[in-house]
PDB file of C-alpha atoms in Angstrom:
ATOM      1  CA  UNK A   1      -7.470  30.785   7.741  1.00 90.00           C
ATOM      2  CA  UNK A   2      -7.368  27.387   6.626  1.00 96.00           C
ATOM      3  CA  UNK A   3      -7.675  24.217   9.661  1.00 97.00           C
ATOM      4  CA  UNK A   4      -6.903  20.123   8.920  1.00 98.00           C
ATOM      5  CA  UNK A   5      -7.782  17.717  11.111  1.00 98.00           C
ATOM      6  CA  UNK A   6      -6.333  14.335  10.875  1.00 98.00           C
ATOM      7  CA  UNK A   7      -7.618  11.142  11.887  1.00 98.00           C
ATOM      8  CA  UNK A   8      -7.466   6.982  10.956  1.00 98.00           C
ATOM      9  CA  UNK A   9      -3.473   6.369  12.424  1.00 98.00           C
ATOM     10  CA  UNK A  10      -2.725   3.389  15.059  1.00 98.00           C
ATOM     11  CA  UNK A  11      -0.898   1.022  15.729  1.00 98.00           C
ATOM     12  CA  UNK A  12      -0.373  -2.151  13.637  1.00 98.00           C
ATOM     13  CA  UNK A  13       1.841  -4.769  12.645  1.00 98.00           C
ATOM     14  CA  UNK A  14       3.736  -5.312   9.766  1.00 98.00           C
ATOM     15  CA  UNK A  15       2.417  -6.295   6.517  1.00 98.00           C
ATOM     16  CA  UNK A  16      -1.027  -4.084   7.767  1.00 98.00           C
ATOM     17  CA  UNK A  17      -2.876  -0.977   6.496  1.00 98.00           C
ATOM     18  CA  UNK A  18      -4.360   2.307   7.672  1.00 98.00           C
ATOM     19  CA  UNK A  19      -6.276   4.617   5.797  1.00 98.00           C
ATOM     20  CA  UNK A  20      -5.681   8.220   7.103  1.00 98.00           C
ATOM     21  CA  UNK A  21      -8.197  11.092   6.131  1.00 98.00           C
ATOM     22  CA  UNK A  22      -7.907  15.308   6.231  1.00 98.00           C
ATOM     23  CA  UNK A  23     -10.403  17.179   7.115  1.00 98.00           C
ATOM     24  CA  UNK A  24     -10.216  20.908   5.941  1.00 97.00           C
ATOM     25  CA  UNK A  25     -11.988  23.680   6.875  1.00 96.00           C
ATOM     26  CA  UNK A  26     -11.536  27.667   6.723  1.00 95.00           C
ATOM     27  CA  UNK A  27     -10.991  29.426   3.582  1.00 93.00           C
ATOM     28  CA  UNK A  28     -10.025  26.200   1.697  1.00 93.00           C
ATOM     29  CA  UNK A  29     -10.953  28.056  -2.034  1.00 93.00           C
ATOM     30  CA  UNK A  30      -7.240  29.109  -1.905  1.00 92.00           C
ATOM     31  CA  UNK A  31      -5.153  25.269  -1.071  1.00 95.00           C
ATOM     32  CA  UNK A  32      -4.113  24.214  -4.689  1.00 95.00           C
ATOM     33  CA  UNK A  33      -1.619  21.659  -3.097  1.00 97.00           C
ATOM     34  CA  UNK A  34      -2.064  18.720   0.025  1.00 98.00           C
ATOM     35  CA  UNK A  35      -0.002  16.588   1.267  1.00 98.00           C
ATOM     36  CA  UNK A  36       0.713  13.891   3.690  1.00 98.00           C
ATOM     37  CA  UNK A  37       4.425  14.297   5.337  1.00 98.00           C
ATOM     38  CA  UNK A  38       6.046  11.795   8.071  1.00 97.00           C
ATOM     39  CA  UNK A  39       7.474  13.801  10.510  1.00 95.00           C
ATOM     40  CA  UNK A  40       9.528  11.542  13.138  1.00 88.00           C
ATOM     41  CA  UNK A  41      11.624  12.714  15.835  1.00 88.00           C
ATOM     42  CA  UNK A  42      14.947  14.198  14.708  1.00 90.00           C
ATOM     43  CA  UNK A  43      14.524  14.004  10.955  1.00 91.00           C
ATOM     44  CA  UNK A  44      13.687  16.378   8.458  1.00 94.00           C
ATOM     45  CA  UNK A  45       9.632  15.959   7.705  1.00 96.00           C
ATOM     46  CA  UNK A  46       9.471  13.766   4.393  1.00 96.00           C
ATOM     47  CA  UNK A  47       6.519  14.553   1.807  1.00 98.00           C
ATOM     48  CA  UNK A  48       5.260  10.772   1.649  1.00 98.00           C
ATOM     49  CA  UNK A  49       2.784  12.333  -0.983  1.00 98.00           C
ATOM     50  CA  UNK A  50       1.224  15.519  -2.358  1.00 98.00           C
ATOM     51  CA  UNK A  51      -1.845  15.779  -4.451  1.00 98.00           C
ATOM     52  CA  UNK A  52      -2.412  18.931  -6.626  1.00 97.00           C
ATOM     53  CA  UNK A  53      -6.180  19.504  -6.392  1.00 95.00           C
ATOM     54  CA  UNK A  54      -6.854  20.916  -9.650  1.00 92.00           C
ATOM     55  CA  UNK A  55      -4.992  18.823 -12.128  1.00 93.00           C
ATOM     56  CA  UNK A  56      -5.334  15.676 -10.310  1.00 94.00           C
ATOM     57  CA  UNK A  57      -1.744  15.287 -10.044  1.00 96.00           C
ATOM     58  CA  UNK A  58       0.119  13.459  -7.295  1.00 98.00           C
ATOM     59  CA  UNK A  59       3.910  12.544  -6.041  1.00 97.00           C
ATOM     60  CA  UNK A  60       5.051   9.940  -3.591  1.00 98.00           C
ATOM     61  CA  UNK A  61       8.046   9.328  -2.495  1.00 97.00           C
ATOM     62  CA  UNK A  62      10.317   6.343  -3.462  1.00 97.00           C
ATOM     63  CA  UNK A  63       9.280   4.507   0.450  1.00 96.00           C
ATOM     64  CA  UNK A  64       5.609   5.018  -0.703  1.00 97.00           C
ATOM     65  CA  UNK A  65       5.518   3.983  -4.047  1.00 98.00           C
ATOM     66  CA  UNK A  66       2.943   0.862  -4.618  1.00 98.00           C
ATOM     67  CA  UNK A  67       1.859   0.789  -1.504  1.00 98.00           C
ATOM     68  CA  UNK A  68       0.646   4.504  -0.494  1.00 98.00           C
ATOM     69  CA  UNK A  69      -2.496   6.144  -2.481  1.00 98.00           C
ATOM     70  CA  UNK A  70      -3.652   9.473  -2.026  1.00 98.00           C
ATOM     71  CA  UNK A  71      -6.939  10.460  -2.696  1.00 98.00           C
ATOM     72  CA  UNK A  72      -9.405  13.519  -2.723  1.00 97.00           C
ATOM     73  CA  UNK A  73     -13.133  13.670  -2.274  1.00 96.00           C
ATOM     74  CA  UNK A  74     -13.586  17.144  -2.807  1.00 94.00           C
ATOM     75  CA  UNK A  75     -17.173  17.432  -1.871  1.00 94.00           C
ATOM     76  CA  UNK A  76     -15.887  15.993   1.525  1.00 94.00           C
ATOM     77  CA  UNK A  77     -13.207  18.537   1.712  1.00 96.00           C
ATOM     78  CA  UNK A  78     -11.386  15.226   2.680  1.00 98.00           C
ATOM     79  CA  UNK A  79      -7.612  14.561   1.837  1.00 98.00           C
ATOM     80  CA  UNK A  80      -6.754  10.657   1.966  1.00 98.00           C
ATOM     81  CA  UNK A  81      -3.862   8.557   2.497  1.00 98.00           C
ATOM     82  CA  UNK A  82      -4.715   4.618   2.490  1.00 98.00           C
ATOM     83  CA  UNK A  83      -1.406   2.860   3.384  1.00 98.00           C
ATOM     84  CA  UNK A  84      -0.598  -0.832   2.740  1.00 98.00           C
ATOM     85  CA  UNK A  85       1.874  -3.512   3.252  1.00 98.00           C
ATOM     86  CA  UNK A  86       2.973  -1.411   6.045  1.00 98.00           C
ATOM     87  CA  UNK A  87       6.798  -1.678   7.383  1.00 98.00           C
ATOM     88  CA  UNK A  88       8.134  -0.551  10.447  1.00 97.00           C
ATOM     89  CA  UNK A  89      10.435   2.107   8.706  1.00 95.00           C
ATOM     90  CA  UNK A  90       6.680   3.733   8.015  1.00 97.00           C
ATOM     91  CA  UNK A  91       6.672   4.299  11.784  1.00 96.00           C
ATOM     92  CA  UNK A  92       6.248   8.406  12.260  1.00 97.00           C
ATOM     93  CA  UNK A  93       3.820  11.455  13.306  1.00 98.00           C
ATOM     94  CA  UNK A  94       1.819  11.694   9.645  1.00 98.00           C
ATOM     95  CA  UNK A  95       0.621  15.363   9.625  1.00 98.00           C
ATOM     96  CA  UNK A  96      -1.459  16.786   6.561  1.00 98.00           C
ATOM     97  CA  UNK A  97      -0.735  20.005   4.990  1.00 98.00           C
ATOM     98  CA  UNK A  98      -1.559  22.254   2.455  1.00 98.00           C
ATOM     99  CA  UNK A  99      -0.394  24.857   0.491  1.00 97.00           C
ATOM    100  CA  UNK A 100      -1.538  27.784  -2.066  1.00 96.00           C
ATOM    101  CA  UNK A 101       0.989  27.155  -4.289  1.00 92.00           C
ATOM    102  CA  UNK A 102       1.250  24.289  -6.831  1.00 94.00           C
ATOM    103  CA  UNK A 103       2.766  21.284  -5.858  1.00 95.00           C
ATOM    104  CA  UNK A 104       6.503  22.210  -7.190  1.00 93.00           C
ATOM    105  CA  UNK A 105       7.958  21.677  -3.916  1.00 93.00           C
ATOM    106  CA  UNK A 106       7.715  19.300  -1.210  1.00 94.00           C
ATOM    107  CA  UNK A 107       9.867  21.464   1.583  1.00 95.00           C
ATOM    108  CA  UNK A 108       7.655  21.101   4.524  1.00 95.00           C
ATOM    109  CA  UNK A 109       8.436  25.158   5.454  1.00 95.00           C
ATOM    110  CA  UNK A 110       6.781  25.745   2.255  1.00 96.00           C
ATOM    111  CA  UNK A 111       3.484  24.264   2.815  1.00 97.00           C
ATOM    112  CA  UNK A 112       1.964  27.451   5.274  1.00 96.00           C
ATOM    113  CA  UNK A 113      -1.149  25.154   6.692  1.00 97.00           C
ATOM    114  CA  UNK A 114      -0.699  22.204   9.057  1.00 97.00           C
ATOM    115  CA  UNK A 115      -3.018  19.208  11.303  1.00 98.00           C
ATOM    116  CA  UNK A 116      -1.718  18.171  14.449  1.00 97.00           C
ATOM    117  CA  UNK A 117      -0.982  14.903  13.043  1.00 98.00           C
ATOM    118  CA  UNK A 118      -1.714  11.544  13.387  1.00 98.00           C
ATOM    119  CA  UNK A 119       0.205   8.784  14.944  1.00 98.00           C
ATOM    120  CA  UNK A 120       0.988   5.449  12.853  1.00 98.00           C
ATOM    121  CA  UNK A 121       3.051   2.608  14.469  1.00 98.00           C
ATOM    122  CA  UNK A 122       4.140  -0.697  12.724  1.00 98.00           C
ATOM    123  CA  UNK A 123       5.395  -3.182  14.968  1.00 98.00           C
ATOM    124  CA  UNK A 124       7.447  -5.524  13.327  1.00 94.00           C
TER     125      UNK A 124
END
């Protein structure tokens, strides 16, 4: 069993940042792929950005691009996500998960471990 814990979201204007972190825990040997997805109320949950842990590689999405980075400090066991120039449209639950596959998809049903989330507001 694998367990994330998510912390660092608030509530900020626009134009601010937040820098959200993922704690894992459990049998973590097996995650190959993270990720950080918005999930907001009666939408699909969006990958903002996955990080493939052992090539290094990572995907945002087209919203996130120059302003998202996700990081890893593996002997933290710590996934990242700092977020600038924040906009309201960023507004949403961010919830970390992981996966044992590689990072080929970004279907939130295909990523089998899951945080409660974190909560991130931009006022505008």
């Amino acid at each position: 069993q694998v367990t994330l814990i998510e912390s660092g979201g608030g509530s900020v204007e626009a134009g601010g940042s937040l820098n959200l972190s993922c704690v894992a825990s459990g049998y973590i040997a097996r995650i190959v792929c993270m990720g950080w997805f918005r999930d907001a109320p009666g939408e699909e949950p969006e990958a903002a950005a996955t990080f493939e842990i052992s090539s290094g590689q990572t995907y945002y999405a087209d919203s996130a691009k120059g302003r998202f980075t996700i990081s890893r400090d593996a002997a933290k066991k710590t996934l990242y996500l700092q977020m600038n120039d924040l906009k309201p449209e960023d507004t949403a639950m961010y919830v970390c998960r992981a996966r044992e596959g590689t990072c080929w998809t970004r279907k939130h049903s295909e990523f089998r471990y899951r945080g409660h989330g974190t909560q991130v507001t931009v006022s505008s």
